Amino acid sequence: MGKNVAILGATGAVGAELIDLLAEREFPVDDIRLLASARSAGRKLEVLGREVTVQEVSEEALADVDVAFFSAGSDVSLQWAPVAARQGAVVIDNSNAFRMDPKVPLVVPEINASDLADHQGIIANPNCSTIIMAVALFPIHQVASIERVVVSTYQAVSGVGAAAIEELTRQTEAVLSGQEVPMTCFPGKSSKRHLQMAFNLIPHIDVFLDGGYTKEETKMINETRKILHEPELRITVTTVRVPVLRSHSESINLELKRSLSVSEVQEILQRAPGVVVADDPAQQIYPMPLDVTGKDDVYVGRIRVDESVPHGLNLWVVGDQIRKGAALNAVQIAEHLL
Amino acid sequence: MGKNVAILGATGAVGAELIDLLAEREFPVDDIRLLASARSAGRKLEVLGREVTVQEVSEEALADVDVAFFSAGSDVSLQWAPVAARQGAVVIDNSNAFRMDPKVPLVVPEINASDLADHQGIIANPNCSTIIMAVALFPIHQVASIERVVVSTYQAVSGVGAAAIEELTRQTEAVLSGQEVPMTCFPGKSSKRHLQMAFNLIPHIDVFLDGGYTKEETKMINETRKILHEPELRITVTTVRVPVLRSHSESINLELKRSLSVSEVQEILQRAPGVVVADDPAQQIYPMPLDVTGKDDVYVGRIRVDESVPHGLNLWVVGDQIRKGAALNAVQIAEHLL
């Protein structure tokens, strides 16, 4: 039995990946509806061998939908997810709108698929950096109980959206040819001041909140606690945008309840779903964003015991931001619901 | 009274910066001698308004020198630093050759200029990432005693040398135009396997040692302990190369002996020599490598209390790798000796 599927935000970077993944994973699609803002309506996209015209989102367009993937930002989700859910759809929402809502499951299927049982029509897909970290941490947490996390991220520009991927390319060309550098996307489209990302680092992702932390940093803290069912987990985060097109990387320091050797961690992660261990320094095997782009799994390497603290561990974790960090995780949630 | 100055490695990235800095800082130079390998001998460079021919290094070329700046790698330093010192020169060595030698002072002038008193003809300039971190940590350590450091680096390609700066540019052009990407410099010239740095991250700097740590990571641990006179300082490091031309960035997590507020840390660092506080998130003021390139000081921002541990603190630190990370620190050492 095929499902009626809607994708809201179909013309964005995550929307395009969702379209590809439905085909690639042979998701049982009956009707497919592509939805977007009025601006993108009328565009035609090839989906599962059919030519589909993008429609403007509306109550009617969300009627008779079984699964609705939302990836058009928090404001759009706040407005339209309840409309879709009220009409019987299960909304899998990639925005921040509902993630910390206690009535909404926040799910990484490898970790807490059982939370899906409690859904009330809306399921939240976690932040990309959170998913990538959580997939790597959960198997270790099960065995040796993580007591503290210190993470610094190296986040690709894909997280800002399709226009940002294009702008990094344009900026880089402009720098190399000595032209004026176009600046409209970084750190965010609505930022007061726009910055050069090419050959630069920007330690500012999403807006600043109290205490000098960004919203991105706060998301990683709160969402990781919710996904792992560890509301008191001690975790501190610094998020940084880097001139990489897609795939996020994370330098993660852990304090565990008991010591694990490097080979024990490798074995734990090799057995874990969704994780690939890429950790053979002598052969220059370690995860790099260029290699991980387009891959489904989260790659872990540079596994080292940290002697500066009891039961310490360092990891280097890389995952495709658009794929496992967003679209793939959403499709996996839908597959679990079937 | 002018000094007779020699620069060994005059044709490299650090050598070029040394030449600029001697003029800019009006270092009292009488004779200036530019030395390099046989391959670079014969080249003519403009130094302090004079045209100087690069000579091959030799015992004679190192005679009658007062201050010799060495920046041509450990092997060259091991061979020639004792020859220069024996003939009466003070060698300020930018290589790793002598840094952990207990008879050789390892100096960041803002921190431990007093160690210079004990020199026996050779003074070591610390690793670039170490200098940048130590300048930011020392003022905090004096006030609140640092108990543990967790640092992840974002290191520019300038650390690999002048050829690597050129190769990142060539690689980037090749990626953008769909040409074959030249790969000879990354992660290092002598690596088994060469990698693409453009639009990528490489979590591998210098060679791998026991326990999976790189030599770069080990240098940061050991050198920081020596410079701060804290042989037991608990510190763990992950070093990563990023596609930035020059200026290294570091995400630093600290555990202190007592709590400091953000404004206390800002005040401490504002008073500290060699440090600029760039920390006003509301105005999008935070250090970025593009802004810090060419600057003498180490820039600190994103100062935040880390609630995941007692007396925790997060910092984002950026410094010009060639300038304060290498050439400027060496010239400052020479100025202290005068």
XYZ file of C-alpha atoms in Angstrom:
676
model
C 0.000 0.000 0.000
C 1.540 3.279 -1.100
C 1.338 6.429 0.964
C 0.350 9.922 -0.031
C 3.474 11.962 0.609
C 3.909 15.723 0.737
C 7.172 17.615 0.851
C 6.924 21.197 2.074
C 10.103 23.067 1.185
C 10.566 20.905 -1.882
C 12.796 23.405 -3.671
C 15.371 23.685 -0.881
C 18.576 21.715 -0.310
C 16.919 19.261 2.100
C 13.808 19.019 -0.100
C 15.916 17.955 -3.083
C 17.608 15.294 -0.972
C 14.243 14.042 0.320
C 13.060 13.596 -3.278
C 16.187 11.595 -4.112
C 15.938 9.477 -0.965
C 12.297 8.468 -1.507
C 13.347 6.930 -4.821
C 16.636 5.494 -3.613
C 15.062 3.788 -0.595
C 11.948 2.695 -2.536
C 9.665 4.420 -0.098
C 6.106 3.267 -0.944
C 4.748 6.448 -2.515
C 1.280 6.634 -4.019
C 0.613 10.346 -4.518
C 3.524 12.792 -4.173
C 2.835 16.445 -3.602
C 5.554 19.108 -3.705
C 4.765 22.226 -1.707
C 6.576 25.496 -1.227
C 6.025 29.212 -0.810
C 4.123 31.164 -3.478
C 7.510 32.288 -4.834
C 8.514 28.743 -5.850
C 5.044 27.545 -6.897
C 4.759 26.557 -10.541
C 8.265 25.094 -10.790
C 8.294 21.563 -12.186
C 10.499 18.876 -10.634
C 11.138 15.261 -11.629
C 10.123 12.970 -8.753
C 10.079 9.164 -8.911
C 9.877 9.315 -12.687
C 6.941 11.732 -12.665
C 6.964 15.424 -13.471
C 5.415 17.203 -10.515
C 4.480 20.885 -10.349
C 5.295 22.649 -7.095
C 2.143 24.002 -5.436
C 1.791 26.786 -2.922
C 1.144 25.353 0.541
C -2.499 25.577 1.651
C -5.040 23.679 3.755
C -6.294 21.906 0.625
C -2.806 21.004 -0.531
C -2.242 19.324 2.869
C -5.511 17.317 2.753
C -5.471 13.559 2.285
C -1.734 13.313 3.011
C -0.323 10.363 4.973
C 3.234 11.581 5.554
C 4.302 15.208 5.273
C 7.981 16.119 5.350
C 8.397 19.748 6.405
C 11.643 21.558 5.677
C 10.833 25.217 5.182
C 11.806 26.814 8.481
C 10.175 27.232 11.881
C 7.608 29.876 10.932
C 6.199 27.763 8.108
C 6.116 24.699 10.363
C 4.347 26.548 13.179
C 1.696 27.680 10.729
C 1.164 24.535 8.672
C 2.163 21.472 10.720
C -0.979 21.657 12.911
C -3.075 22.059 9.726
C -1.560 18.936 8.201
C -1.793 16.938 11.455
C -5.431 17.954 12.018
C -6.250 16.552 8.577
C -4.657 13.208 9.459
C -1.105 13.502 8.187
C 1.928 12.568 10.217
C 4.257 15.547 9.942
C 7.989 14.902 10.149
C 9.291 18.371 10.789
C 12.873 19.348 10.097
C 12.574 22.777 11.721
C 13.233 23.873 15.286
C 9.542 24.684 15.867
C 8.473 21.648 17.896
C 11.687 19.911 18.898
C 11.558 20.766 22.586
C 7.766 20.431 22.847
C 7.228 17.669 25.438
C 4.299 16.328 23.385
C 6.461 15.935 20.266
C 8.906 13.032 19.914
C 12.390 14.110 18.815
C 13.815 11.078 17.109
C 17.009 9.596 15.754
C 15.768 6.122 14.774
C 19.003 4.343 15.737
C 18.559 5.724 19.273
C 14.965 6.350 20.310
C 12.604 4.987 17.639
C 10.429 3.794 20.538
C 9.518 7.431 21.269
C 7.592 7.439 17.982
C 4.799 5.451 19.631
C 3.679 8.537 21.536
C 3.357 10.907 18.602
C 0.273 13.072 18.185
C 0.694 13.875 14.495
C 3.935 15.811 14.642
C 7.408 14.280 14.959
C 10.498 16.464 15.126
C 13.681 15.758 13.216
C 16.624 16.983 15.320
C 19.163 19.629 14.380
C 21.784 18.319 11.941
C 24.773 18.678 14.279
C 22.804 17.016 17.056
C 21.890 13.981 14.954
C 25.458 13.436 13.806
C 26.815 13.664 17.356
C 24.054 11.580 18.939
C 24.482 8.674 16.500
C 28.139 8.417 17.508
C 27.603 8.961 21.248
C 24.650 6.666 21.914
C 26.468 3.315 21.537
C 29.244 4.568 23.824
C 26.719 5.907 26.311
C 24.976 2.527 26.505
C 28.208 0.798 27.454
C 30.064 3.332 29.591
C 27.598 6.105 30.508
C 28.691 9.505 29.231
C 29.072 11.978 32.081
C 30.214 15.068 30.189
C 30.572 16.198 26.568
C 32.747 19.048 25.250
C 32.163 19.494 21.534
C 33.484 21.948 18.940
C 31.860 21.812 15.520
C 33.157 22.430 12.006
C 29.884 22.964 10.127
C 29.444 23.055 6.365
C 27.621 25.866 4.598
C 24.851 23.513 3.455
C 23.324 24.113 6.890
C 22.495 27.672 5.806
C 20.669 26.361 2.716
C 21.065 25.921 -1.019
C 21.783 29.631 -1.614
C 24.699 29.455 0.810
C 26.302 26.542 -1.025
C 26.106 28.650 -4.171
C 27.419 31.735 -2.392
C 30.493 29.976 -0.988
C 31.345 29.002 -4.558
C 30.758 32.554 -5.850
C 32.717 34.074 -2.984
C 35.634 31.738 -3.568
C 35.727 32.556 -7.292
C 35.619 36.265 -6.467
C 38.505 36.009 -3.976
C 40.632 34.053 -6.451
C 39.978 36.484 -9.287
C 40.275 39.631 -7.163
C 36.637 40.637 -7.730
C 34.286 42.071 -5.138
C 33.077 39.265 -2.869
C 29.281 38.799 -2.809
C 28.012 38.708 0.783
C 24.353 37.944 1.425
C 24.170 34.541 3.184
C 26.709 34.367 6.031
C 26.453 33.969 8.946
C 22.724 33.993 8.090
C 20.518 35.675 5.542
C 18.889 37.878 8.170
C 22.146 38.849 9.940
C 22.820 42.530 10.486
C 26.251 42.259 8.967
C 27.162 39.803 6.196
C 30.566 38.185 6.147
C 33.018 36.421 3.859
C 32.936 32.651 4.362
C 35.502 31.769 1.664
C 38.899 31.017 3.255
C 37.445 32.090 6.606
C 35.777 30.683 9.757
C 32.664 32.185 11.359
C 32.087 31.213 15.020
C 28.424 32.223 14.830
C 25.577 29.888 13.768
C 21.971 30.995 14.288
C 21.222 33.890 16.665
C 22.920 34.706 19.962
C 21.004 33.968 23.169
C 21.704 34.667 26.835
C 25.112 33.867 28.206
C 26.773 34.363 24.833
C 25.743 30.959 23.462
C 24.151 30.731 20.019
C 20.810 29.088 19.413
C 22.670 26.356 17.494
C 24.793 25.623 20.564
C 21.713 25.570 22.800
C 19.919 23.232 20.385
C 22.770 20.749 20.520
C 22.673 20.756 24.320
C 18.901 20.479 24.778
C 18.175 18.130 21.890
C 20.948 15.703 22.799
C 19.558 15.497 26.342
C 16.039 14.840 25.015
C 17.092 12.208 22.455
C 19.278 10.328 24.950
C 16.638 10.664 27.724
C 19.310 12.267 29.890
C 17.847 15.621 30.944
C 20.827 16.367 33.174
C 23.602 15.394 30.766
C 26.510 17.793 31.190
C 27.419 19.171 27.783
C 29.051 22.315 26.416
C 29.192 23.309 22.770
C 31.020 25.726 20.474
C 29.678 25.829 16.896
C 31.706 27.184 14.000
C 30.927 27.540 10.298
C 33.755 26.428 7.968
C 34.247 26.781 4.185
C 33.123 23.239 3.388
C 30.164 22.630 1.058
C 28.347 19.874 2.968
C 29.087 17.386 5.774
C 29.547 18.573 9.314
C 32.523 17.581 11.461
C 32.758 17.548 15.245
C 35.654 17.293 17.668
C 34.146 15.593 20.705
C 35.690 15.117 24.142
C 33.925 12.746 26.523
C 34.140 11.885 30.189
C 32.746 8.407 30.773
C 31.687 6.611 33.930
C 34.221 3.891 33.245
C 37.294 3.628 31.057
C 37.166 2.239 27.542
C 40.218 1.404 25.474
C 40.503 2.596 21.876
C 39.871 -0.916 20.585
C 36.811 -1.308 22.825
C 35.367 1.951 21.456
C 36.122 0.809 17.898
C 34.309 -2.486 18.517
C 31.318 -0.764 20.125
C 30.991 1.627 17.203
C 31.563 -1.042 14.544
C 28.540 -2.926 15.898
C 26.381 0.219 16.090
C 23.759 0.954 13.432
C 24.443 4.014 11.286
C 28.099 4.292 12.271
C 31.250 3.566 10.283
C 34.587 3.464 12.082
C 37.273 5.131 9.936
C 40.215 5.018 12.291
C 43.559 3.775 11.069
C 46.018 6.653 11.428
C 48.966 4.610 10.104
C 47.102 4.316 6.799
C 45.848 7.929 6.987
C 42.311 6.684 7.526
C 40.191 9.268 9.355
C 36.862 10.841 8.446
C 36.928 13.900 6.193
C 33.868 15.847 4.980
C 34.803 15.375 1.321
C 34.756 11.573 1.722
C 31.601 11.443 3.827
C 29.477 13.625 1.537
C 26.674 11.560 0.042
C 27.113 8.768 2.594
C 24.289 7.581 4.844
C 26.387 6.760 7.889
C 28.143 8.838 10.507
C 31.913 8.306 10.359
C 34.044 8.194 13.513
C 37.814 8.312 13.740
C 40.740 9.792 15.691
C 39.536 7.720 18.659
C 41.954 8.402 21.501
C 42.046 7.997 25.243
C 42.189 11.416 26.929
C 44.589 11.151 29.847
C 43.732 14.613 31.171
C 40.693 13.295 33.039
C 39.571 9.909 34.411
C 37.849 7.810 31.716
C 38.359 10.476 29.021
C 37.948 9.942 25.304
C 38.415 12.033 22.147
C 36.530 11.414 18.890
C 36.374 13.065 15.450
C 32.923 12.585 13.939
C 31.749 13.494 10.414
C 28.319 13.140 8.824
C 26.578 14.424 5.720
C 24.591 17.399 6.971
C 21.856 17.180 4.340
C 21.590 13.403 4.369
C 21.829 11.852 7.878
C 21.787 15.367 9.346
C 18.370 16.076 7.833
C 16.644 14.284 4.937
C 17.780 10.710 5.570
C 16.895 10.846 9.263
C 13.423 12.151 8.334
C 12.877 9.338 5.806
C 14.109 6.777 8.337
C 11.524 8.100 10.809
C 8.835 7.657 8.139
C 10.056 4.114 7.444
C 9.715 3.282 11.142
C 6.139 4.538 11.103
C 5.146 2.270 8.211
C 74.731 49.576 18.061
C 73.402 47.428 15.221
C 73.494 43.647 15.312
C 74.676 41.223 12.691
C 71.559 39.232 11.851
C 71.223 35.986 9.901
C 67.996 34.422 8.681
C 68.228 30.737 7.812
C 65.196 29.724 5.775
C 64.970 33.223 4.306
C 62.957 32.115 1.273
C 60.137 30.436 3.239
C 56.847 31.885 4.486
C 58.215 32.611 7.972
C 61.499 33.894 6.532
C 59.656 36.461 4.413
C 57.692 37.618 7.451
C 60.906 37.895 9.508
C 62.397 40.171 6.843
C 59.296 42.393 6.928
C 59.206 42.493 10.730
C 62.853 43.539 11.139
C 62.059 46.637 9.070
C 58.627 47.284 10.557
C 59.887 47.060 14.158
C 63.117 48.947 13.396
C 65.239 46.127 14.719
C 68.810 47.484 14.960
C 70.421 45.589 12.077
C 74.008 46.141 11.039
C 74.819 43.269 8.671
C 71.960 41.111 7.378
C 72.682 37.676 5.973
C 70.063 35.577 4.210
C 70.763 31.853 4.282
C 68.998 28.872 2.777
C 69.624 25.510 1.187
C 71.809 25.238 -1.918
C 68.619 25.121 -3.987
C 67.602 28.670 -3.023
C 71.131 30.170 -2.948
C 71.723 32.943 -5.445
C 68.222 34.422 -5.190
C 68.200 38.127 -4.453
C 65.789 39.629 -1.923
C 65.143 43.211 -0.875
C 65.806 43.583 2.852
C 65.763 46.863 4.765
C 66.298 48.756 1.523
C 69.306 46.659 0.545
C 69.467 43.965 -2.125
C 70.804 40.841 -0.456
C 71.832 37.620 -2.206
C 70.745 34.401 -0.511
C 73.765 32.275 0.456
C 73.960 28.590 1.116
C 74.258 27.923 4.849
C 77.782 27.050 5.991
C 80.050 27.468 8.992
C 81.545 30.602 7.417
C 78.134 32.049 6.637
C 77.231 31.688 10.322
C 80.431 33.336 11.597
C 80.343 36.761 13.230
C 76.560 36.675 13.606
C 74.884 38.149 16.710
C 71.333 36.899 16.224
C 70.411 34.005 13.943
C 66.742 33.303 13.185
C 66.323 29.678 12.083
C 63.210 28.612 10.228
C 64.170 25.784 7.909
C 62.938 22.681 9.739
C 64.266 20.470 12.519
C 66.978 18.696 10.533
C 68.581 21.942 9.431
C 68.369 23.322 12.971
C 69.920 20.210 14.506
C 72.825 20.496 12.089
C 73.446 24.234 12.086
C 72.177 25.748 15.365
C 75.115 24.342 17.374
C 77.509 25.649 14.695
C 76.045 29.152 14.946
C 75.930 29.097 18.760
C 79.521 27.851 19.022
C 80.615 30.859 16.962
C 78.872 33.247 19.359
C 75.461 33.751 17.793
C 72.242 33.528 19.729
C 70.028 31.217 17.690
C 66.273 31.751 17.866
C 65.007 28.520 16.422
C 61.516 28.154 15.002
C 61.766 24.373 14.559
C 60.811 21.568 16.895
C 64.458 20.472 17.296
C 65.259 21.931 20.716
C 61.906 22.934 22.214
C 61.731 20.220 24.857
C 65.493 20.284 25.583
C 65.717 21.217 29.290
C 68.783 23.377 28.558
C 66.901 25.425 25.942
C 64.417 28.127 26.980
C 61.067 27.893 25.166
C 59.743 31.409 25.240
C 56.640 33.463 24.598
C 57.860 36.885 25.745
C 54.500 37.947 27.236
C 54.676 34.887 29.500
C 58.176 33.715 30.351
C 60.716 36.228 29.052
C 62.594 35.629 32.317
C 63.534 32.142 31.066
C 65.762 33.842 28.483
C 68.334 34.577 31.185
C 69.353 30.913 31.228
C 70.008 30.484 27.519
C 73.158 28.781 26.280
C 73.118 30.103 22.733
C 69.909 28.475 21.521
C 66.386 29.688 22.287
C 63.364 27.832 20.976
C 60.331 29.545 19.473
C 57.241 27.446 20.311
C 54.866 25.781 17.882
C 52.444 28.249 16.297
C 49.273 26.767 17.809
C 50.941 26.642 21.208
C 51.970 30.310 21.142
C 48.488 31.472 20.164
C 46.818 29.411 22.891
C 49.390 30.257 25.589
C 49.105 34.018 25.065
C 45.355 33.781 25.718
C 45.574 31.322 28.623
C 48.402 32.816 30.672
C 46.530 35.904 31.971
C 43.603 33.685 32.997
C 45.919 31.157 34.583
C 47.561 33.873 36.709
C 44.203 34.902 38.164
C 42.234 31.657 38.425
C 44.694 28.773 37.931
C 43.800 26.611 34.930
C 43.227 23.002 35.986
C 42.338 21.440 32.626
C 42.327 22.438 28.948
C 40.355 20.793 26.128
C 41.286 22.386 22.807
C 40.270 21.729 19.212
C 42.189 23.644 16.557
C 41.230 25.032 13.155
C 44.670 25.502 11.582
C 45.444 27.432 8.420
C 47.485 25.952 5.591
C 50.291 28.482 6.134
C 51.520 26.086 8.815
C 52.527 23.654 6.068
C 54.605 26.357 4.352
C 54.534 28.746 1.421
C 53.951 25.954 -1.118
C 50.826 24.876 0.741
C 49.326 28.358 0.622
C 49.868 28.255 -3.140
C 48.460 24.721 -3.407
C 45.235 25.549 -1.560
C 44.682 28.300 -4.117
C 45.482 25.977 -7.060
C 43.296 23.205 -5.625
C 40.390 25.579 -5.131
C 40.668 26.881 -8.699
C 40.781 23.303 -9.985
C 37.678 22.263 -8.017
C 35.726 25.293 -9.235
C 36.688 24.737 -12.862
C 36.304 20.958 -12.766
C 39.995 20.314 -13.473
C 42.148 17.653 -11.854
C 43.076 18.779 -8.342
C 46.839 19.042 -7.710
C 47.781 17.167 -4.523
C 51.349 17.388 -3.258
C 51.277 19.307 0.065
C 48.488 17.984 2.324
C 48.463 16.739 4.995
C 52.261 17.083 4.608
C 54.741 17.006 1.763
C 56.169 13.677 2.928
C 52.789 11.993 3.604
C 52.179 8.605 2.026
C 48.893 9.736 0.583
C 48.163 13.314 -0.508
C 44.736 14.818 0.029
C 42.459 17.577 -1.164
C 42.390 20.493 1.272
C 40.049 22.735 -0.745
C 36.505 22.630 0.702
C 37.687 19.888 3.074
C 39.024 19.345 6.607
C 42.018 17.150 7.431
C 42.253 15.976 11.081
C 45.925 15.150 10.699
C 48.803 17.593 11.316
C 52.383 16.313 11.487
C 52.978 12.578 12.004
C 51.016 10.141 14.184
C 52.618 9.012 17.439
C 51.634 6.458 20.080
C 48.073 6.487 21.340
C 46.747 7.939 18.108
C 47.818 11.506 18.868
C 49.673 13.502 16.243
C 53.016 15.132 16.915
C 51.268 18.524 16.589
C 48.864 17.553 19.378
C 51.731 16.323 21.555
C 53.676 19.530 20.927
C 50.759 21.633 22.123
C 50.521 19.598 25.321
C 54.232 19.489 26.181
C 55.154 22.993 25.078
C 52.244 24.633 26.904
C 53.308 22.870 30.106
C 56.911 24.053 29.661
C 56.028 27.674 28.829
C 53.569 27.979 31.745
C 55.952 26.144 34.113
C 53.129 23.692 34.844
C 54.600 20.264 34.046
C 51.446 18.498 35.268
C 48.867 20.702 33.513
C 45.995 18.515 32.330
C 45.448 19.209 28.651
C 44.026 17.310 25.694
C 44.242 18.417 22.074
C 42.687 17.661 18.685
C 44.344 19.449 15.760
C 42.618 19.910 12.414
C 43.723 21.584 9.177
C 41.094 23.835 7.571
C 40.955 25.571 4.155
C 42.051 28.964 5.489
C 45.184 30.648 4.123
C 46.746 31.912 7.359
C 45.711 32.520 10.981
C 44.958 29.637 13.283
C 41.769 29.398 15.347
C 41.205 27.413 18.526
C 38.091 26.408 20.438
C 39.276 26.187 24.042
C 37.421 24.781 27.031
C 38.914 25.472 30.462
C 38.334 24.232 33.979
C 39.589 26.812 36.454
C 40.330 26.629 40.165
C 37.775 29.345 40.826
C 34.913 30.801 38.831
C 35.324 33.871 36.649
C 32.448 35.758 35.074
C 32.520 36.682 31.404
C 33.159 40.329 32.252
C 35.996 39.376 34.616
C 37.641 37.339 31.856
C 37.168 40.209 29.413
C 38.831 42.610 31.867
C 41.709 40.228 32.549
C 42.366 39.760 28.846
C 41.957 43.454 27.991
C 44.792 44.218 30.409
C 47.010 41.415 29.069
C 49.898 42.151 26.691
C 49.500 40.748 23.190
C 45.763 40.068 23.539
C 42.782 41.832 21.975
C 39.286 41.040 23.240
C 36.856 40.851 20.301
C 33.712 39.758 22.091
C 30.458 41.551 21.426
C 28.053 38.992 19.972
C 25.178 41.494 19.689
C 27.333 43.474 17.250
C 28.650 40.280 15.575
C 32.094 40.962 17.004
C 34.110 37.759 17.337
C 37.547 36.818 16.027
C 37.768 35.437 12.480
C 40.967 34.364 10.695
C 40.357 36.760 7.804
C 40.255 39.753 10.175
C 43.210 38.643 12.298
C 45.579 37.963 9.400
C 48.450 40.437 9.488
C 47.729 41.447 13.088
C 50.309 41.181 15.873
C 47.924 40.292 18.675
C 45.999 37.174 19.612
C 42.237 37.800 19.434
C 39.835 36.262 21.958
C 36.056 36.134 21.747
C 33.012 33.937 22.333
C 33.893 34.061 26.052
C 31.247 32.021 27.849
C 30.810 30.372 31.211
C 30.604 26.579 30.765
C 27.950 25.308 33.166
C 28.774 21.647 32.503
C 31.603 21.680 35.022
C 32.508 23.768 38.092
C 34.403 26.947 37.100
C 34.201 26.153 33.380
C 34.948 28.585 30.572
C 34.812 28.517 26.755
C 36.961 30.736 24.527
C 37.461 31.183 20.776
C 41.029 32.300 20.054
C 42.534 33.384 16.712
C 46.090 34.446 15.880
C 48.124 34.987 12.743
C 50.071 31.765 12.368
C 53.026 33.281 10.528
C 53.171 36.447 12.594
C 52.597 35.880 16.350
C 52.604 32.130 15.710
C 56.157 32.254 14.345
C 58.082 35.273 13.026
C 56.813 37.981 15.381
C 57.367 35.866 18.492
C 60.938 35.185 17.311
C 61.634 38.894 16.754
C 60.109 39.737 20.149
C 62.501 37.230 21.737
C 65.399 38.976 19.968
C 64.160 42.368 21.182
C 64.131 41.078 24.770
C 67.727 39.944 24.382
C 68.916 43.376 23.260
